[in-house]
Amino acid sequence: MKKPLNMLIWQWGRRGAGPKTAVEFSKAVVSIPNVKAFLSLSCQAEILQKDHNVSADFQIQTYTSVLGYLYRVLQAPLMIYKLHQFIKHNKIDVAICTMPGPMDLVMAAALKLRKIPYIVVVHDVHPHPGDGYIFQHFLQKLLIKRSRLTVTFSKYVYKQLIAVNYVPSSQIIQGWHPPFSYWSKNEQLQSVNQEIKLLNFGRLLLYKGFDLLEEALDQISIQQPYTLRIVGQGPKSAVLDRLNKRQNVIVENRWVPEEEIGELMQWADVVILPYREASQSGIAATALAFGKPILITNVGGLSEQFGEDDLAFICEPTVADIAKGLDEILQLNFPLSHRKHDADKEWQDLAEYLIKEITNKLHLS
């Protein structure tokens, strides 16, 4: 940057990848010369409450229910006024939403009053089956159409965004999804040629391929003993019930707090992600950051994201191919000795690339 740039980074989700993405990106931006980052999070964000190293320059009260959301909508004029004052006082030059949410049009209105351009990071153009976020995707569409630029983390989403024609291709920047960084106090918990520890982690929705995984487990030919933990939160389903009844499978249907994710990743020998569809995967990227091999299906942008990594076993989303991949995994000699990904460095590389693209396209440098 030739001149100072004040960047507002916002994400108002309470839990999960949304606020985590904003925090990781903000940490990376801070290290770039002549760029000052201002972070806005929900005051109810889990990462803000549990990680004492995380702070937000502007905290906003969000909601925990539909009635709470409607109440916040009624308060929109006051919220816009407060945001307008913050943007004015800190001389914000540009803003970026790192993952859209239901209240983002409030920020868009405040930025419009100050004639400040904003960018939206689009993770999914279309909702996944069972997402339950149809209204949120409608609001995302409005947010994208009012933005100056959009960012995708895969070529797959880039092509989808062009296809729906929300914005011209000249306003889309194609980036990549760095791994999330999580701390773990346990440095070495891998198996040593005994029982292999398999982990499936994430939201427990049917598009994640649990039916394929269930059938594939019956077709494994290798006799190596293993334990499979399926950990995450989602609606109850017959396939999860059947999996949980298997002798060597444990289904933990619960929310996993930030501080436990690192422990889960360190516990696992392999992360198994038999998706039926996907855009990109922060979970798989995080597993690789821990030096863990992943078994992942060739859907969406996953092959593009992980095809060059020697720890990635990519198979087709079929029972036979997943079973074959599991057989390959179970024949490995654990613990594996592989280079871990540097999550902080990858976020810094992404931040430098995006800021260069943004400043050039918006003529801010």
Tab-separated table of C-alpha atoms in Angstrom:
chain	number	residue	atom	x	y	z
A	1	MET	CA	0.000	0.000	0.000
A	2	LYS	CA	1.311	3.443	-0.974
A	3	LYS	CA	-1.071	5.255	1.365
A	4	PRO	CA	-2.762	4.171	4.602
A	5	LEU	CA	-5.945	2.127	4.247
A	6	ASN	CA	-8.553	1.730	6.971
A	7	MET	CA	-10.462	-1.517	6.466
A	8	LEU	CA	-13.579	-2.540	8.370
A	9	ILE	CA	-14.017	-6.332	8.622
A	10	TRP	CA	-17.367	-7.600	9.832
A	11	GLN	CA	-19.189	-10.858	10.519
A	12	TRP	CA	-22.078	-10.979	12.950
A	13	GLY	CA	-22.626	-14.707	13.467
A	14	ARG	CA	-22.514	-16.124	16.972
A	15	ARG	CA	-20.750	-19.444	16.438
A	16	GLY	CA	-18.747	-21.505	13.980
A	17	ALA	CA	-16.894	-20.626	10.809
A	18	GLY	CA	-18.429	-17.162	10.342
A	19	PRO	CA	-16.788	-15.232	13.179
A	20	LYS	CA	-13.714	-17.487	12.967
A	21	THR	CA	-13.179	-16.398	9.347
A	22	ALA	CA	-13.444	-12.730	10.304
A	23	VAL	CA	-10.966	-13.113	13.157
A	24	GLU	CA	-8.424	-15.039	11.046
A	25	PHE	CA	-8.656	-12.500	8.224
A	26	SER	CA	-8.406	-9.565	10.631
A	27	LYS	CA	-5.291	-11.026	12.290
A	28	ALA	CA	-3.692	-11.397	8.875
A	29	VAL	CA	-4.582	-7.866	7.733
A	30	VAL	CA	-2.959	-6.356	10.838
A	31	SER	CA	0.433	-7.607	9.629
A	32	ILE	CA	0.203	-5.745	6.301
A	33	PRO	CA	2.039	-2.383	6.210
A	34	ASN	CA	-0.135	0.746	5.862
A	35	VAL	CA	-3.371	-1.192	6.416
A	36	LYS	CA	-5.331	-0.743	9.624
A	37	ALA	CA	-8.009	-3.323	10.402
A	38	PHE	CA	-11.172	-2.634	12.401
A	39	LEU	CA	-13.081	-5.750	13.414
A	40	SER	CA	-16.827	-5.869	14.055
A	41	LEU	CA	-18.349	-8.970	15.674
A	42	SER	CA	-21.522	-9.892	17.489
A	43	CYS	CA	-21.053	-9.302	21.206
A	44	GLN	CA	-22.526	-12.813	21.575
A	45	ALA	CA	-19.832	-14.375	19.368
A	46	GLU	CA	-18.430	-17.501	21.013
A	47	ILE	CA	-14.890	-16.736	19.879
A	48	LEU	CA	-15.073	-13.299	21.507
A	49	GLN	CA	-16.290	-14.694	24.805
A	50	LYS	CA	-13.895	-17.643	25.067
A	51	ASP	CA	-10.661	-16.463	23.450
A	52	HIS	CA	-9.092	-13.670	25.495
A	53	ASN	CA	-6.730	-12.893	22.618
A	54	VAL	CA	-9.648	-11.804	20.425
A	55	SER	CA	-11.167	-8.333	20.680
A	56	ALA	CA	-13.553	-6.401	18.457
A	57	ASP	CA	-13.501	-2.678	17.743
A	58	PHE	CA	-17.268	-2.551	17.249
A	59	GLN	CA	-19.520	-5.096	18.927
A	60	ILE	CA	-23.164	-5.379	17.937
A	61	GLN	CA	-26.039	-7.004	19.789
A	62	THR	CA	-27.562	-9.673	17.543
A	63	TYR	CA	-30.249	-12.242	18.385
A	64	THR	CA	-30.879	-15.839	19.415
A	65	SER	CA	-34.429	-16.366	18.079
A	66	VAL	CA	-36.834	-15.279	15.335
A	67	LEU	CA	-38.477	-12.800	17.722
A	68	GLY	CA	-35.039	-11.480	18.632
A	69	TYR	CA	-34.253	-10.988	14.955
A	70	LEU	CA	-37.502	-9.072	14.380
A	71	TYR	CA	-36.715	-6.891	17.392
A	72	ARG	CA	-33.296	-6.070	15.949
A	73	VAL	CA	-34.912	-5.208	12.602
A	74	LEU	CA	-37.082	-2.660	14.410
A	75	GLN	CA	-33.911	-1.197	15.910
A	76	ALA	CA	-32.230	-0.924	12.493
A	77	PRO	CA	-32.322	2.931	12.350
A	78	LEU	CA	-30.472	3.193	15.674
A	79	MET	CA	-27.951	0.534	14.618
A	80	ILE	CA	-27.336	2.302	11.315
A	81	TYR	CA	-26.753	5.579	13.152
A	82	LYS	CA	-24.196	4.002	15.523
A	83	LEU	CA	-22.405	2.265	12.656
A	84	HIS	CA	-22.392	5.488	10.651
A	85	GLN	CA	-20.727	7.307	13.541
A	86	PHE	CA	-18.119	4.553	13.946
A	87	ILE	CA	-17.330	4.532	10.207
A	88	LYS	CA	-17.044	8.332	10.178
A	89	HIS	CA	-14.923	8.547	13.334
A	90	ASN	CA	-12.430	5.892	12.157
A	91	LYS	CA	-12.295	7.194	8.563
A	92	ILE	CA	-13.062	3.793	7.069
A	93	ASP	CA	-12.026	3.510	3.396
A	94	VAL	CA	-13.443	0.083	2.557
A	95	ALA	CA	-15.333	-2.724	4.305
A	96	ILE	CA	-15.475	-6.476	3.823
A	97	CYS	CA	-18.059	-8.997	5.008
A	98	THR	CA	-16.209	-12.287	5.463
A	99	MET	CA	-19.389	-14.410	5.575
A	100	PRO	CA	-22.919	-13.048	4.964
A	101	GLY	CA	-25.632	-13.197	7.603
A	102	PRO	CA	-29.211	-11.992	8.108
A	103	MET	CA	-28.371	-8.524	9.491
A	104	ASP	CA	-25.750	-7.397	6.976
A	105	LEU	CA	-28.031	-5.020	5.069
A	106	VAL	CA	-27.902	-2.821	8.183
A	107	MET	CA	-24.139	-2.439	7.710
A	108	ALA	CA	-24.642	-1.944	3.957
A	109	ALA	CA	-27.017	0.950	4.672
A	110	ALA	CA	-24.545	2.614	7.058
A	111	LEU	CA	-21.724	2.258	4.526
A	112	LYS	CA	-23.922	3.690	1.771
A	113	LEU	CA	-24.583	6.813	3.847
A	114	ARG	CA	-20.812	7.380	3.954
A	115	LYS	CA	-20.353	6.285	0.308
A	116	ILE	CA	-17.924	3.575	1.439
A	117	PRO	CA	-17.545	0.551	-0.890
A	118	TYR	CA	-17.891	-2.924	0.553
A	119	ILE	CA	-16.887	-6.433	-0.507
A	120	VAL	CA	-18.696	-9.704	0.222
A	121	VAL	CA	-16.987	-13.092	0.565
A	122	VAL	CA	-19.394	-15.620	-0.978
A	123	HIS	CA	-18.957	-19.127	0.432
A	124	ASP	CA	-22.066	-20.709	-1.127
A	125	VAL	CA	-24.167	-19.346	-3.986
A	126	HIS	CA	-26.974	-21.860	-3.384
A	127	PRO	CA	-28.081	-23.350	-0.043
A	128	HIS	CA	-27.137	-26.966	0.608
A	129	PRO	CA	-29.952	-29.508	1.167
A	130	GLY	CA	-31.130	-29.270	4.751
A	131	ASP	CA	-29.378	-25.944	5.356
A	132	GLY	CA	-32.577	-24.230	6.410
A	133	TYR	CA	-31.143	-20.845	5.458
A	134	ILE	CA	-33.303	-20.002	2.421
A	135	PHE	CA	-34.187	-16.522	3.729
A	136	GLN	CA	-30.541	-15.861	4.524
A	137	HIS	CA	-29.567	-16.686	0.941
A	138	PHE	CA	-32.194	-14.217	-0.307
A	139	LEU	CA	-30.642	-11.523	1.892
A	140	GLN	CA	-27.189	-12.586	0.669
A	141	LYS	CA	-28.350	-12.029	-2.916
A	142	LEU	CA	-29.414	-8.466	-2.053
A	143	LEU	CA	-26.119	-7.849	-0.247
A	144	ILE	CA	-24.053	-9.140	-3.181
A	145	LYS	CA	-25.942	-7.052	-5.732
A	146	ARG	CA	-25.274	-3.897	-3.709
A	147	SER	CA	-21.570	-4.675	-3.196
A	148	ARG	CA	-18.714	-3.225	-5.226
A	149	LEU	CA	-16.760	-6.511	-5.300
A	150	THR	CA	-17.267	-10.137	-4.315
A	151	VAL	CA	-14.715	-12.778	-3.325
A	152	THR	CA	-14.964	-16.547	-3.719
A	153	PHE	CA	-12.751	-19.185	-2.140
A	154	SER	CA	-12.942	-21.610	-5.086
A	155	LYS	CA	-13.288	-21.638	-8.870
A	156	TYR	CA	-16.413	-23.759	-8.382
A	157	VAL	CA	-18.220	-20.965	-6.479
A	158	TYR	CA	-16.755	-18.388	-8.886
A	159	LYS	CA	-18.433	-20.163	-11.811
A	160	GLN	CA	-21.701	-20.477	-9.885
A	161	LEU	CA	-21.654	-16.762	-9.114
A	162	ILE	CA	-21.129	-15.909	-12.772
A	163	ALA	CA	-23.967	-18.260	-13.766
A	164	VAL	CA	-26.556	-16.548	-11.528
A	165	ASN	CA	-25.463	-13.143	-12.885
A	166	TYR	CA	-25.686	-11.265	-9.576
A	167	VAL	CA	-22.602	-9.227	-10.487
A	168	PRO	CA	-20.398	-8.970	-13.590
A	169	SER	CA	-17.325	-11.215	-13.681
A	170	SER	CA	-15.087	-8.122	-13.526
A	171	GLN	CA	-16.314	-7.581	-9.951
A	172	ILE	CA	-15.430	-11.086	-8.729
A	173	ILE	CA	-12.079	-11.960	-7.142
A	174	GLN	CA	-11.191	-15.643	-6.916
A	175	GLY	CA	-9.256	-16.538	-3.791
A	176	TRP	CA	-8.785	-19.727	-1.756
A	177	HIS	CA	-9.776	-21.085	1.658
A	178	PRO	CA	-6.900	-21.150	4.164
A	179	PRO	CA	-7.070	-23.535	7.131
A	180	PHE	CA	-8.402	-22.357	10.461
A	181	SER	CA	-5.896	-22.345	13.292
A	182	TYR	CA	-6.841	-24.067	16.537
A	183	TRP	CA	-4.678	-24.668	19.561
A	184	SER	CA	-4.249	-28.121	21.062
A	185	LYS	CA	-2.404	-28.947	24.273
A	186	ASN	CA	-1.851	-32.532	23.094
A	187	GLU	CA	1.007	-32.747	20.641
A	188	GLN	CA	0.941	-36.447	19.806
A	189	LEU	CA	-2.099	-38.639	20.206
A	190	GLN	CA	-1.879	-40.640	16.970
A	191	SER	CA	-2.243	-44.363	16.782
A	192	VAL	CA	0.840	-46.507	16.447
A	193	ASN	CA	-0.254	-49.387	14.196
A	194	GLN	CA	-3.088	-50.246	16.570
A	195	GLU	CA	-6.633	-48.946	16.397
A	196	ILE	CA	-6.943	-46.240	13.720
A	197	LYS	CA	-8.889	-43.185	14.843
A	198	LEU	CA	-11.197	-41.798	12.141
A	199	LEU	CA	-13.010	-38.474	12.552
A	200	ASN	CA	-15.963	-36.964	10.729
A	201	PHE	CA	-16.499	-33.410	11.957
A	202	GLY	CA	-18.979	-30.703	10.975
A	203	ARG	CA	-22.695	-30.078	10.726
A	204	LEU	CA	-24.619	-33.340	10.707
A	205	LEU	CA	-26.682	-32.770	7.566
A	206	LEU	CA	-27.548	-35.506	5.088
A	207	TYR	CA	-25.699	-33.894	2.160
A	208	LYS	CA	-22.520	-34.682	4.103
A	209	GLY	CA	-22.907	-38.264	2.824
A	210	PHE	CA	-23.627	-40.266	5.980
A	211	ASP	CA	-25.672	-42.771	3.985
A	212	LEU	CA	-22.704	-43.364	1.663
A	213	LEU	CA	-20.390	-43.725	4.646
A	214	GLU	CA	-22.710	-46.222	6.356
A	215	GLU	CA	-22.743	-48.542	3.342
A	216	ALA	CA	-19.024	-48.077	2.686
A	217	LEU	CA	-18.177	-49.274	6.201
A	218	ASP	CA	-19.810	-52.613	5.323
A	219	GLN	CA	-17.584	-52.986	2.255
A	220	ILE	CA	-14.198	-52.433	3.922
A	221	SER	CA	-11.947	-55.414	3.221
A	222	ILE	CA	-8.964	-54.470	5.410
A	223	GLN	CA	-9.228	-55.950	8.914
A	224	GLN	CA	-7.293	-53.179	10.670
A	225	PRO	CA	-9.304	-52.162	13.791
A	226	TYR	CA	-10.637	-48.602	13.832
A	227	THR	CA	-12.865	-46.220	15.765
A	228	LEU	CA	-14.967	-43.655	13.906
A	229	ARG	CA	-16.210	-40.570	15.730
A	230	ILE	CA	-18.894	-38.496	14.003
A	231	VAL	CA	-18.973	-35.184	15.844
A	232	GLY	CA	-21.108	-32.130	15.164
A	233	GLN	CA	-24.587	-30.715	15.465
A	234	GLY	CA	-27.615	-31.449	13.315
A	235	PRO	CA	-31.123	-32.878	13.245
A	236	LYS	CA	-31.714	-36.449	14.315
A	237	SER	CA	-31.884	-38.940	11.455
A	238	ALA	CA	-32.290	-42.661	10.927
A	239	VAL	CA	-28.877	-43.023	9.298
A	240	LEU	CA	-27.120	-41.356	12.255
A	241	ASP	CA	-29.028	-43.621	14.635
A	242	ARG	CA	-27.924	-46.696	12.688
A	243	LEU	CA	-24.312	-45.516	12.606
A	244	ASN	CA	-24.341	-44.899	16.344
A	245	LYS	CA	-25.456	-48.482	16.954
A	246	ARG	CA	-22.399	-49.893	15.194
A	247	GLN	CA	-19.791	-51.331	17.533
A	248	ASN	CA	-16.903	-49.115	16.422
A	249	VAL	CA	-18.816	-45.902	15.589
A	250	ILE	CA	-19.687	-43.093	18.005
A	251	VAL	CA	-22.079	-40.297	16.974
A	252	GLU	CA	-21.788	-37.170	19.131
A	253	ASN	CA	-24.643	-34.885	18.063
A	254	ARG	CA	-23.694	-31.679	19.853
A	255	TRP	CA	-22.226	-28.252	19.340
A	256	VAL	CA	-18.423	-28.347	19.532
A	257	PRO	CA	-16.978	-25.240	21.220
A	258	GLU	CA	-13.967	-23.427	19.781
A	259	GLU	CA	-11.577	-24.683	22.445
A	260	GLU	CA	-12.363	-28.327	21.707
A	261	ILE	CA	-11.821	-28.346	17.947
A	262	GLY	CA	-8.040	-28.495	18.216
A	263	GLU	CA	-8.303	-31.451	20.588
A	264	LEU	CA	-10.575	-33.288	18.148
A	265	MET	CA	-8.191	-32.737	15.256
A	266	GLN	CA	-5.221	-33.838	17.321
A	267	TRP	CA	-7.082	-36.973	18.457
A	268	ALA	CA	-7.763	-38.121	14.886
A	269	ASP	CA	-5.462	-40.092	12.634
A	270	VAL	CA	-7.612	-39.365	9.581
A	271	VAL	CA	-10.510	-37.002	8.809
A	272	ILE	CA	-13.263	-38.606	6.695
A	273	LEU	CA	-15.520	-36.288	4.655
A	274	PRO	CA	-17.744	-38.274	2.240
A	275	TYR	CA	-19.767	-35.277	0.994
A	276	ARG	CA	-22.488	-35.573	-1.619
A	277	GLU	CA	-21.952	-31.903	-2.462
A	278	ALA	CA	-19.751	-29.038	-1.280
A	279	SER	CA	-18.316	-25.693	-2.322
A	280	GLN	CA	-15.040	-25.747	-0.425
A	281	SER	CA	-14.051	-27.122	2.964
A	282	GLY	CA	-12.580	-25.246	5.888
A	283	ILE	CA	-12.702	-28.458	7.942
A	284	ALA	CA	-10.528	-30.375	5.478
A	285	ALA	CA	-8.092	-27.454	5.239
A	286	THR	CA	-7.870	-27.377	9.031
A	287	ALA	CA	-7.182	-31.126	9.175
A	288	LEU	CA	-4.271	-30.641	6.765
A	289	ALA	CA	-2.979	-27.809	8.963
A	290	PHE	CA	-2.734	-30.415	11.722
A	291	GLY	CA	-0.884	-32.749	9.352
A	292	LYS	CA	-3.808	-35.178	9.195
A	293	PRO	CA	-4.676	-37.077	6.019
A	294	ILE	CA	-8.176	-36.536	4.671
A	295	LEU	CA	-10.488	-38.817	2.715
A	296	ILE	CA	-12.760	-36.518	0.736
A	297	THR	CA	-15.114	-36.893	-2.206
A	298	ASN	CA	-14.709	-35.329	-5.628
A	299	VAL	CA	-17.634	-32.906	-5.488
A	300	GLY	CA	-17.937	-29.144	-5.889
A	301	GLY	CA	-14.609	-27.388	-5.472
A	302	LEU	CA	-12.972	-30.011	-3.246
A	303	SER	CA	-10.766	-31.619	-5.885
A	304	GLU	CA	-9.659	-28.157	-6.962
A	305	GLN	CA	-8.889	-27.236	-3.360
A	306	PHE	CA	-7.025	-30.398	-2.333
A	307	GLY	CA	-6.008	-32.197	-5.525
A	308	GLU	CA	-2.333	-31.284	-5.194
A	309	ASP	CA	-1.932	-32.229	-1.531
A	310	ASP	CA	-0.214	-35.555	-0.810
A	311	LEU	CA	-2.284	-35.979	2.370
A	312	ALA	CA	-5.577	-35.818	0.453
A	313	PHE	CA	-7.224	-39.062	-0.654
A	314	ILE	CA	-9.873	-38.008	-3.164
A	315	CYS	CA	-12.562	-40.486	-4.196
A	316	GLU	CA	-15.829	-40.371	-6.097
A	317	PRO	CA	-19.047	-39.934	-4.050
A	318	THR	CA	-20.014	-43.595	-4.379
A	319	VAL	CA	-20.153	-46.372	-1.810
A	320	ALA	CA	-17.599	-48.505	-3.640
A	321	ASP	CA	-15.081	-45.676	-4.069
A	322	ILE	CA	-15.393	-44.495	-0.455
A	323	ALA	CA	-14.878	-48.076	0.745
A	324	LYS	CA	-11.798	-48.354	-1.473
A	325	GLY	CA	-10.469	-45.097	-0.015
A	326	LEU	CA	-11.062	-46.352	3.525
A	327	ASP	CA	-9.131	-49.527	2.679
A	328	GLU	CA	-6.192	-47.391	1.501
A	329	ILE	CA	-6.354	-45.299	4.676
A	330	LEU	CA	-6.432	-48.316	6.977
A	331	GLN	CA	-3.273	-49.721	5.376
A	332	LEU	CA	-1.205	-46.640	6.247
A	333	ASN	CA	1.442	-46.813	8.950
A	334	PHE	CA	0.574	-44.349	11.695
A	335	PRO	CA	1.707	-41.923	12.891
A	336	LEU	CA	2.438	-40.310	9.535
A	337	SER	CA	5.299	-37.865	9.184
A	338	HIS	CA	4.122	-35.049	6.946
A	339	ARG	CA	4.595	-31.311	6.794
A	340	LYS	CA	1.848	-29.381	8.536
A	341	HIS	CA	0.306	-26.388	6.822
A	342	ASP	CA	1.096	-22.981	8.326
A	343	ALA	CA	-2.419	-21.590	8.842
A	344	ASP	CA	-1.267	-18.094	9.850
A	345	LYS	CA	0.993	-17.811	6.796
A	346	GLU	CA	-1.774	-18.959	4.449
A	347	TRP	CA	-4.206	-16.377	5.869
A	348	GLN	CA	-1.539	-13.691	5.500
A	349	ASP	CA	-0.939	-14.688	1.860
A	350	LEU	CA	-4.683	-14.516	1.184
A	351	ALA	CA	-5.038	-11.137	2.913
A	352	GLU	CA	-2.141	-9.640	0.939
A	353	TYR	CA	-3.564	-10.961	-2.331
A	354	LEU	CA	-7.107	-9.732	-1.648
A	355	ILE	CA	-6.031	-6.283	-0.502
A	356	LYS	CA	-3.890	-5.883	-3.616
A	357	GLU	CA	-6.833	-6.917	-5.832
A	358	ILE	CA	-9.319	-4.755	-3.923
A	359	THR	CA	-7.174	-1.636	-3.955
A	360	ASN	CA	-6.440	-2.024	-7.649
A	361	LYS	CA	-10.067	-2.629	-8.660
A	362	LEU	CA	-11.404	0.161	-6.447
A	363	HIS	CA	-8.465	2.521	-7.158
A	364	LEU	CA	-7.707	2.925	-3.450
A	365	SER	CA	-3.889	2.734	-3.590
